[in-house]
XYZ file of C-alpha atoms in Angstrom:
557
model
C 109.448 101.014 143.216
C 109.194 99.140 139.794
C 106.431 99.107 137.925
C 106.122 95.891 135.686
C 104.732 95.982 132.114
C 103.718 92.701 130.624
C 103.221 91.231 127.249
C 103.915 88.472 124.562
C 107.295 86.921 125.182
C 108.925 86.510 121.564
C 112.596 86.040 121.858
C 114.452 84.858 125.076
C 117.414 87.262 126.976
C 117.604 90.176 129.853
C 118.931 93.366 129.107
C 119.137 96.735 130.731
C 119.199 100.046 128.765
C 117.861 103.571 128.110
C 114.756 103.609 126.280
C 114.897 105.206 122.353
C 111.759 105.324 120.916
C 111.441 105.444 117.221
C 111.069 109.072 115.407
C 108.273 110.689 113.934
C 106.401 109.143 111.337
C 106.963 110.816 107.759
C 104.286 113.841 107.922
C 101.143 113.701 105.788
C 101.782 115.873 102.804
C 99.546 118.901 102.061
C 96.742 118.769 99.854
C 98.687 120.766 97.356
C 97.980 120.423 93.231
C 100.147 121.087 90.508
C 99.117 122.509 86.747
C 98.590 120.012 83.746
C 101.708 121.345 82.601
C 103.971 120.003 85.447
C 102.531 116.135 85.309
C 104.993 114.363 83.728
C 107.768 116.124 85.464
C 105.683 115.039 88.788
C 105.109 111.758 87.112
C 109.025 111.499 86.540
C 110.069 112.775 89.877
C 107.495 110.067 91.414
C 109.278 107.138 89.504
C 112.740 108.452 90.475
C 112.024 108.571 94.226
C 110.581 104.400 93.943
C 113.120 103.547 92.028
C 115.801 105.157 94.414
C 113.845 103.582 97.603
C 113.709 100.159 95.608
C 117.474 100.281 95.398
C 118.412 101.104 98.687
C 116.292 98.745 100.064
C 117.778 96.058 97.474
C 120.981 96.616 98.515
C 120.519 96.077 102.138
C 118.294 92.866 101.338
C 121.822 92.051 98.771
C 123.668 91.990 102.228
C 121.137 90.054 104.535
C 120.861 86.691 104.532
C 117.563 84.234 105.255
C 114.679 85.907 106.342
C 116.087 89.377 106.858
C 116.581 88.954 103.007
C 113.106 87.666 102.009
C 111.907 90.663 103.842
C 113.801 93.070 102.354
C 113.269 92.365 99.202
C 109.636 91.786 99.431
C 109.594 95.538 100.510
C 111.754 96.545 97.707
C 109.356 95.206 95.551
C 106.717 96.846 96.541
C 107.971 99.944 96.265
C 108.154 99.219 92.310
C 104.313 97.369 92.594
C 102.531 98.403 89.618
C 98.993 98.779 91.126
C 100.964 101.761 93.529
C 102.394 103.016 90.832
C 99.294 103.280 88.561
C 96.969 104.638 91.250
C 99.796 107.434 92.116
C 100.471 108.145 88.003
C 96.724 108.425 87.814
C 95.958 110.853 90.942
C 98.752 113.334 89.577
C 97.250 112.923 86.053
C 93.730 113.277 86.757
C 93.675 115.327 89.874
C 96.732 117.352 89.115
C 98.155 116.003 92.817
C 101.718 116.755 93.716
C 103.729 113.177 93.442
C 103.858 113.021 97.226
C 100.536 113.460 97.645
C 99.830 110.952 95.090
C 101.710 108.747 96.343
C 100.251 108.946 100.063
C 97.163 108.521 98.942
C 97.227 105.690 97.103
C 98.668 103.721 99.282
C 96.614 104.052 101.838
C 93.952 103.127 99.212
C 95.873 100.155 98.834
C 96.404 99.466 102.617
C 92.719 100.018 103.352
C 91.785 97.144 100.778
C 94.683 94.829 101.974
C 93.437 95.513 106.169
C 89.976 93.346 106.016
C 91.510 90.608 104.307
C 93.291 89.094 107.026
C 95.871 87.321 107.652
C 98.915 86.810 106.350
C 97.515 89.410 103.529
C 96.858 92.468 105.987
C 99.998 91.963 107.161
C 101.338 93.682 104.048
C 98.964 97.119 104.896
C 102.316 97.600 107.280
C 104.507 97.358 104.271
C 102.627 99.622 101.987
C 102.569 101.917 104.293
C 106.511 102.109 105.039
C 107.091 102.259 101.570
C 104.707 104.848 101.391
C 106.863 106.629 104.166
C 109.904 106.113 102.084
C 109.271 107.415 98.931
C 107.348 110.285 100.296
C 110.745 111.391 102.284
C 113.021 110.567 99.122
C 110.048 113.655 97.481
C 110.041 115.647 99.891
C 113.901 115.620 101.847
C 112.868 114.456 104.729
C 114.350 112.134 107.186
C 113.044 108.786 106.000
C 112.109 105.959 108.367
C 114.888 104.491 110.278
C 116.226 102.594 113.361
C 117.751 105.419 115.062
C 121.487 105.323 116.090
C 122.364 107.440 119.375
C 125.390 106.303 119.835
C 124.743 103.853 122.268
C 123.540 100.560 123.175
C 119.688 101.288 123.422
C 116.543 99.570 124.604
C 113.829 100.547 121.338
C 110.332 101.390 121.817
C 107.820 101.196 119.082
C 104.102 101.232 118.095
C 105.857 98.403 115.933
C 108.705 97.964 113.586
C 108.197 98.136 109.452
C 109.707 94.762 108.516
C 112.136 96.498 107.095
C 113.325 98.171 109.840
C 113.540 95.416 111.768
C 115.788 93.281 109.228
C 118.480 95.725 109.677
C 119.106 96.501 113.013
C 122.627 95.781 114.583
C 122.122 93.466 117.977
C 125.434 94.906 119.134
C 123.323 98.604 119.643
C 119.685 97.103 120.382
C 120.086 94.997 123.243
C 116.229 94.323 123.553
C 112.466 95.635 121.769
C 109.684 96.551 123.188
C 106.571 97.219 121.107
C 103.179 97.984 122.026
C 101.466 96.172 118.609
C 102.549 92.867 117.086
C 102.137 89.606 117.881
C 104.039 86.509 118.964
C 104.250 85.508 114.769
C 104.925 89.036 113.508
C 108.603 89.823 111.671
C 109.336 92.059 114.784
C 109.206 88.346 116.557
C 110.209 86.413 114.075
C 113.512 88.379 113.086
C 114.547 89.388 116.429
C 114.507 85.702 117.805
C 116.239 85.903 114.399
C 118.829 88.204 115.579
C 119.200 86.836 119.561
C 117.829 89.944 120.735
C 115.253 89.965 123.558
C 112.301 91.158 122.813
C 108.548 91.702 124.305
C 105.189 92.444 122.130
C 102.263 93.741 122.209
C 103.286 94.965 126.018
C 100.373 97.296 127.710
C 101.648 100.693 128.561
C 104.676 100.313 126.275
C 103.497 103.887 124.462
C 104.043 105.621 127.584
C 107.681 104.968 128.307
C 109.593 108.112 128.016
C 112.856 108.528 125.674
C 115.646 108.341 127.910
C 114.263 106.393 131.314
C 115.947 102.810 132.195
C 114.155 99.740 131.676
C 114.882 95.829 132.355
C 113.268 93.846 129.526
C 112.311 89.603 129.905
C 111.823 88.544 126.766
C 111.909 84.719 128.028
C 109.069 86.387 130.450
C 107.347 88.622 128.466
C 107.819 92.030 131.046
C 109.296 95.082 131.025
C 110.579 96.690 134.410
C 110.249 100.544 134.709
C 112.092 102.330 137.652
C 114.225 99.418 138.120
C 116.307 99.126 141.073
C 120.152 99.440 140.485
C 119.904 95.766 142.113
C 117.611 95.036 138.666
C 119.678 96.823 136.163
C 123.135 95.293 137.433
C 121.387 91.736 137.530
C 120.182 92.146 133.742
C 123.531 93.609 132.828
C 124.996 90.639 134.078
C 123.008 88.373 132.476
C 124.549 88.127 129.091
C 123.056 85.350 127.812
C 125.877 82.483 126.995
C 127.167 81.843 124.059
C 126.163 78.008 123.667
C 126.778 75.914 120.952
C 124.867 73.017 119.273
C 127.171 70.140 118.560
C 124.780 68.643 115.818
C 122.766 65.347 118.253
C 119.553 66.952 119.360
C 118.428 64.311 122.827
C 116.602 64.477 126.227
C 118.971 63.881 129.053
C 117.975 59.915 128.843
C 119.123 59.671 124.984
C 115.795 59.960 123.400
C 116.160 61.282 119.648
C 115.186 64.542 119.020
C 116.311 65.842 115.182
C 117.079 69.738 115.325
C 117.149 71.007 111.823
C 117.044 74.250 110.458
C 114.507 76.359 108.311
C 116.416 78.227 105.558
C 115.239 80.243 102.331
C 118.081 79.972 100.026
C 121.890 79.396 99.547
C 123.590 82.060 102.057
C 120.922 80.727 105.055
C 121.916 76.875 104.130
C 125.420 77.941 104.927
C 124.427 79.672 107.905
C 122.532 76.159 108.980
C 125.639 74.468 108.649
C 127.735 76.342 110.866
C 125.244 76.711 114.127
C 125.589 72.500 113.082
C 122.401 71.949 112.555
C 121.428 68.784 111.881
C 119.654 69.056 108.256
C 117.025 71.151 107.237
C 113.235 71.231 108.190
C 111.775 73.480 105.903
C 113.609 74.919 102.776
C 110.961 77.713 101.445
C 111.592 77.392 97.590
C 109.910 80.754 97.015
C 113.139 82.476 96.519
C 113.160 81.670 93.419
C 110.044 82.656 92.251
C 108.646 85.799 93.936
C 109.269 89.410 92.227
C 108.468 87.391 88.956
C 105.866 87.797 86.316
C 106.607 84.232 84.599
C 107.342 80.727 86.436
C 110.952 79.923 86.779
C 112.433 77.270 84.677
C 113.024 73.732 85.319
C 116.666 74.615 85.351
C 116.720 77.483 87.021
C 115.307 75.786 89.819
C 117.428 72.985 89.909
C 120.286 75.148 90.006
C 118.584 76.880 92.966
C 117.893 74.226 94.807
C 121.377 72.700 94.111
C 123.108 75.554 96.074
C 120.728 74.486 99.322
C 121.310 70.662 98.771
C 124.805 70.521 98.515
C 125.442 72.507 101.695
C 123.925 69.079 103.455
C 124.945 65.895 102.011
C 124.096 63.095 103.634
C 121.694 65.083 105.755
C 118.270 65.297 105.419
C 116.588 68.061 104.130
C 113.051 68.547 103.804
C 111.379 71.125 100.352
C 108.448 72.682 100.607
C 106.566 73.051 97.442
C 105.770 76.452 96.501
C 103.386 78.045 99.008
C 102.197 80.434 96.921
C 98.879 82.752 97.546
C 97.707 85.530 100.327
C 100.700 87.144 101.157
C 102.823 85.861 98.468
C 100.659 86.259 95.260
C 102.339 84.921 91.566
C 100.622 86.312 88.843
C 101.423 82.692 86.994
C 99.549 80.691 89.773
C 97.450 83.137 91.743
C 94.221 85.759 91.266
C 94.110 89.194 92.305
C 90.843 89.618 93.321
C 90.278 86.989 96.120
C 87.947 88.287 99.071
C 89.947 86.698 101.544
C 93.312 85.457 100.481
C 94.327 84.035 103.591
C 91.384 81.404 103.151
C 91.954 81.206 99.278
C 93.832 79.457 96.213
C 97.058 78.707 98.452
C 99.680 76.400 98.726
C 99.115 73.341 97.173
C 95.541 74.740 96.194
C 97.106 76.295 93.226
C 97.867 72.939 91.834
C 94.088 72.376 91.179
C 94.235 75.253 88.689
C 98.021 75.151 87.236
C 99.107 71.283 88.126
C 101.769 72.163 85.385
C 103.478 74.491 87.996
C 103.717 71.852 90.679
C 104.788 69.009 88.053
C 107.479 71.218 86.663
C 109.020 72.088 90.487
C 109.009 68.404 91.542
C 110.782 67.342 88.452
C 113.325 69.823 89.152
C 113.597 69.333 92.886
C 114.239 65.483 91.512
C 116.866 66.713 89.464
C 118.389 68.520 91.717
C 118.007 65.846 94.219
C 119.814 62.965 91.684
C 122.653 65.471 91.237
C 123.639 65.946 94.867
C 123.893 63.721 97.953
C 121.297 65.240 100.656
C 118.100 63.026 101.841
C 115.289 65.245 100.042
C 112.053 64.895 101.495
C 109.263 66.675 99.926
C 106.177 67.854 101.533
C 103.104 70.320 100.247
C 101.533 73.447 102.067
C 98.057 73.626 103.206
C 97.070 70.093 102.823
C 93.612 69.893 104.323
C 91.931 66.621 103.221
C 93.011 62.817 102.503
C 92.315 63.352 98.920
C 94.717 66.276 98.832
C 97.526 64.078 100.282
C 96.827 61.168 98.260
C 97.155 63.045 95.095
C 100.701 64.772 96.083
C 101.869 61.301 97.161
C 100.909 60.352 93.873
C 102.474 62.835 92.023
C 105.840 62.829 93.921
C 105.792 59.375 93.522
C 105.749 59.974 89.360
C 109.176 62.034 89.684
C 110.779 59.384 92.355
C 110.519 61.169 95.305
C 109.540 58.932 97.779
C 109.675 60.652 100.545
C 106.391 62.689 100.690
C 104.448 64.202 103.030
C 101.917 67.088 104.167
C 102.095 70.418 106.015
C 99.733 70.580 109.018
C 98.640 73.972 109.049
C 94.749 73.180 108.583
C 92.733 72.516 112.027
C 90.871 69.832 109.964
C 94.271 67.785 108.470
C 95.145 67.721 112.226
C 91.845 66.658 113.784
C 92.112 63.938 110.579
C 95.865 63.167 110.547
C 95.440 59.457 110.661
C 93.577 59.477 107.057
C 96.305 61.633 106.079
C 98.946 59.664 107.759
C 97.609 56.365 105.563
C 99.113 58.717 102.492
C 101.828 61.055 103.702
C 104.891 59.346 104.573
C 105.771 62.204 107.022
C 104.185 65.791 108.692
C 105.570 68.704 109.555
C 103.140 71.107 111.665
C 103.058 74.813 110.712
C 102.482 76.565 114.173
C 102.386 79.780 112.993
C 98.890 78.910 110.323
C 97.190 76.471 112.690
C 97.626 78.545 115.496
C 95.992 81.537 113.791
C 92.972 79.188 112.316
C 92.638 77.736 115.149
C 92.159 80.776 117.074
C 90.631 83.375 114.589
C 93.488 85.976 115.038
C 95.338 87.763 113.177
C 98.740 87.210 114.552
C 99.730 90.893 113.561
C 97.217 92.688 116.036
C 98.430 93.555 119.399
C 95.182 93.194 120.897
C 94.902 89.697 120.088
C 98.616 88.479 121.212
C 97.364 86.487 123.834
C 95.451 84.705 121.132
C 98.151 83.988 118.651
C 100.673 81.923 120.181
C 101.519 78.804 120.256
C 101.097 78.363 124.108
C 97.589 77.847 123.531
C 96.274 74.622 124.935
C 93.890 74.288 122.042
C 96.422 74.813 119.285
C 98.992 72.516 121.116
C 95.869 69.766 121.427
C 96.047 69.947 118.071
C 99.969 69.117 117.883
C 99.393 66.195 120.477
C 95.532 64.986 117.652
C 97.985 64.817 114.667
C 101.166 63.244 116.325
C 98.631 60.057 117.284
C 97.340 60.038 113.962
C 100.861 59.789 112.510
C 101.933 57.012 114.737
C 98.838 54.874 113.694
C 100.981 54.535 111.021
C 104.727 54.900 112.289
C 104.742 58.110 110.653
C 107.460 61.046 112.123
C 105.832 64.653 112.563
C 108.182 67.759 113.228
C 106.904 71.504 114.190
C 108.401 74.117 111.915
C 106.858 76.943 112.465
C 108.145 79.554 115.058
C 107.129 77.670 118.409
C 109.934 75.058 117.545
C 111.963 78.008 118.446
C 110.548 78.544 121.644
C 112.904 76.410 124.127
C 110.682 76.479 126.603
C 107.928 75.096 125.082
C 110.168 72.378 122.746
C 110.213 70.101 125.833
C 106.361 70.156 125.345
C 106.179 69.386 121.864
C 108.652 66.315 121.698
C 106.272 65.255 125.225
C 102.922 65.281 122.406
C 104.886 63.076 119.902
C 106.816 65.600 117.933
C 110.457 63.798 116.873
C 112.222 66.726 114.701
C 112.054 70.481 115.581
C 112.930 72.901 112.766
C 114.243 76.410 113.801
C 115.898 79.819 113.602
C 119.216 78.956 113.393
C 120.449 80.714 116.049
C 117.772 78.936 118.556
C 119.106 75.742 118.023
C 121.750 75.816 120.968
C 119.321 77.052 123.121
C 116.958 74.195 122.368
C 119.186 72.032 122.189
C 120.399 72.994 126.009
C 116.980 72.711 127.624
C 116.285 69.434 126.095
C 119.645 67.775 126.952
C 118.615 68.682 131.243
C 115.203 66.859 130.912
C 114.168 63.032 130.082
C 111.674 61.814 127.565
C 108.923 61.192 130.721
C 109.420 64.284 131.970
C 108.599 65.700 128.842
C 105.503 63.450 128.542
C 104.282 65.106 132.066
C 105.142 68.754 130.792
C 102.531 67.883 127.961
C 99.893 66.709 130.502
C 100.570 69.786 132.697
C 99.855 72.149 129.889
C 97.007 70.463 128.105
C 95.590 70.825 131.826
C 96.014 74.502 132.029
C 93.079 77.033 130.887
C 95.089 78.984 128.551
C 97.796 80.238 127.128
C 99.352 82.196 130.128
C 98.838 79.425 132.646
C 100.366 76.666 129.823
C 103.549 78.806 129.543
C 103.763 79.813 133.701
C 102.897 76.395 134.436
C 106.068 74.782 132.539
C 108.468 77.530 133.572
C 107.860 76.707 137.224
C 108.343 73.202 136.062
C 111.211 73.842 134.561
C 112.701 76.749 136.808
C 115.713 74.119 137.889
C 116.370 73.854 134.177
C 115.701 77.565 132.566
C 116.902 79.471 134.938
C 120.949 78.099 135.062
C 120.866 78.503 131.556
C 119.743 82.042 131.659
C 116.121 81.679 129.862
């Protein structure tokens, strides 16, 4: 008889497969010294080995595209991070340590001050960590960490996946993930909804499933089948989720306007918008161009930047966030290191107070850019959370002739207030993935708070409905672009609280884009009242999929 697993469902699809768990971490080097006379050969070999992991991991982020890239070469990075490489330099120097000891130990030092920070700052303790992994196997000869590759189409199994790992694995081998830690907003979601591959976090009892055994994996449902029937396994098998297509006019089965744009991060993901048809984009991260720099980009470096995003969509709207710099993505030029809580610090538009130079110098090149090609530029600002804070951006967008302003909703507050915001901000655009972890004190990383951090929640999705009637006090459009416009279960949902545009993983636009064309605008309305209703976050999402069982389950989700 089966036995059923649950946990967070993160990316939609059925599989069947064999279970491959992921190896061994890297072992702890011993506590071994060297002699005064060997440091700077141990100081040399330790540079060598980051260098040689910051290279291989620059050329795979060189071949990515979109977030897979961002991710890679975030790692990359910190595999040549300074405060690493100091601590390690110093332990061989001062303790006589051998460079892969050093090197271990510092960061964990560093992951053990990142952890109590919170979110999305602790999230990098999981990147230290695999670059710690990495350079100590480059030392030492080991096997370094990896996707494995047996051969075969495989169901993995992990604790959960290094970012990096996850950026480069091949859907055509891993037909589905399974991972006992993570959370709905963690890259192991993000990039496998990413990817198309099914996918199920933070699922209890996924540490005991043995390398080898067959399991069916929901990712739509969020369970796992162990000792499935043949029945089970044939049924998943035959499931392959269709390959739909999004002809470019996002609409409820009545006609009702719904905009389906795309989130991209530079250039190559622009062009990969454009071919899944998206409509325009929804949020164009313009932090491409500045992180793994020590001084601010020009103004025409940025234009040309932006250029290569804005002329993939002329005519088209497409919608620049200003730089959302801070807690997970410190600047030396805008941000401190030495914040007690980054995640609740100097970020997004909050560096402006401090460097309004930065911000001045990015709109006038984002106008620039914006004169010199033909796409609708909108502009809008992270982690607005007052009127005054919209007012001001209005203001100085308006300096630089962008007209078109408006404000992230990421803050609890700047929802429960939208309609003071709304008398500024020409337009919103909700970050799910922020106000759903402020609103619920989680840290969207931790396994044991999954059921927290997701979107699903009614409280976080009251918030979605209290700004949408804030922004229609004053005809104002609001889209969602963080991960749960992804969801195409739940998009019904959002366009039912007053969301018009939903901004996406490429690849989940046809799938959104499918669910929404089988329902009508009311219908959506009543989905909205049915979850609001609901207790939580598991009764919200069970609640709608009955609903919609007529609808999801023809179209395979």
């Amino acid at each position: 008889m089966s036995t059923t697993l649950t946990g967070a469902p993160v990316s939609p699809g059925r599989a069947a497969g064999v279970v491959v768990t992921m190896p061994a971490p890297v072992p702890e080097p011993p506590e071994a010294t060297t002699g005064p006379s060997e440091a700077d050969d141990a100081v040399s070999r330790l540079g060598a080995a980051s260098r040689a992991v910051q290279d291989r991991l620059d050329a795979l982020a060189a071949q990515a595209t979109g977030t897979a890239a961002d991710v890679l070469a975030v790692t990359a990075a910190m595999a040549a991070d300074p405060t690493l490489a100091s601590d390690a330099e110093r332990r061989v120097r001062e303790s006589g340590a051998t460079p892969e000891r050093a090197v271990w130990d510092a960061a964990n030092a560093l992951a053990a001050q990142l952890e109590p920070l919170g979110p999305p700052l602790s999230e990098r303790a999981r990147d230290v960590r695999d670059v710690r992994d990495r350079i100590v196997a480059e030392l030492t000869g080991v096997r370094p960490p990896g996707v494995p590759s047996p051969g075969h189409p495989f169901v993995l199994v992990a604790e959960d996946l290094a970012p990096a790992d996850t950026a480069t694995l091949d859907p055509e081998a891993v037909v589905a993930i399974v991972t006992s830690g993570g959370g709905p907003t963690s890259h192991t979601a993000i990039l496998a909804r990413a990817l198309g591959i099914p996918a199920v976090v933070a699922a209890k009892g996924a540490d005991d499933l043995a390398e080898g055994e067959t399991v069916v994996v929901d990712g739509g449902a969020g369970i796992v089948l162990r000792d499935p029937s043949d029945a089970e396994v044939e049924a998943a098998r035959s499931a392959v989720r269709v390959e739909r297509e999004f002809d470019g006019h996002g609409r409820t089965a009545d006609g009702h306007r719904v905009e389906l744009l795309a989130n991209v991060a530079d250039p190559a993901a622009a062009q990969a918008a454009v071919a899944a048809h998206a409509e325009g984009v929804g949020l164009f991260r313009t932090e491409f161009c500045f992180l793994g720099r020590d001084v601010e980009p020009s103004v025409e470096e940025q234009v040309t930047a932006y250029r290569g995003v804005l002329a993939a969509f002329g005519g088209r709207k497409v919608v620049v966030r200003t730089l959302d710099a801070g807690a997970d993505k410190p600047l030396p030029f805008v941000t401190a290191d030495d914040e007690p809580n980054p995640a609740l610090g100097v970020r997004g538009l909050r560096t402006a107070v401090a460097h309004p130079e930065v911000l001045d110098r990015q709109l006038r090149a984002i106008a620039e850019a914006a004169e010199a090609e033909q796409a609708d530029v909108w502009v809008m600002a992270p982690m607005v959370a007052t009127t005054d804070e919209a007012r001001a951006f209005v203001a100085a967008c308006e300096r630089h002739g962008l007209t078109r302003a408006g404000a992230m909703i990421e803050v609890p507050a700047a929802a429960l207030r939208s309609r003071w915001v709304f008398e500024h901000a020409t337009f919103g655009s909700i970050g799910t993935n922020d106000l759903t972890q402020y609103a619920m004190a989680a840290d969207r990383m931790l396994g044991d708070l999954a059921a927290l951090s997701t979107s699903w929640q009614p409280a976080v999705l009251e918030l979605v409905r209290a700004t949408c009637e804030g922004a229609q006090a004053h005809g104002r459009p609001v889209g969602v672009c963080g991960e749960a416009a992804a969801d195409a279960v739940l998009a019904p949902v959002l366009v039912g609280l007053g969301v018009r545009s939903l901004s996406m993983t490429p690849r989940a636009l046809a799938d959104v884009a499918a669910v929404l064309a089988e329902v009508t605008f009311v219908r959506c309305r009543e989905l909205a009242q049915v979850v609001l209703a609901q207790p939580d976050a598991d009764a919200a999402r069970s609640a709608v999929r009955r609903e919609l069982a007529d609808v999801l389950h023809p179209l395979g989700l």
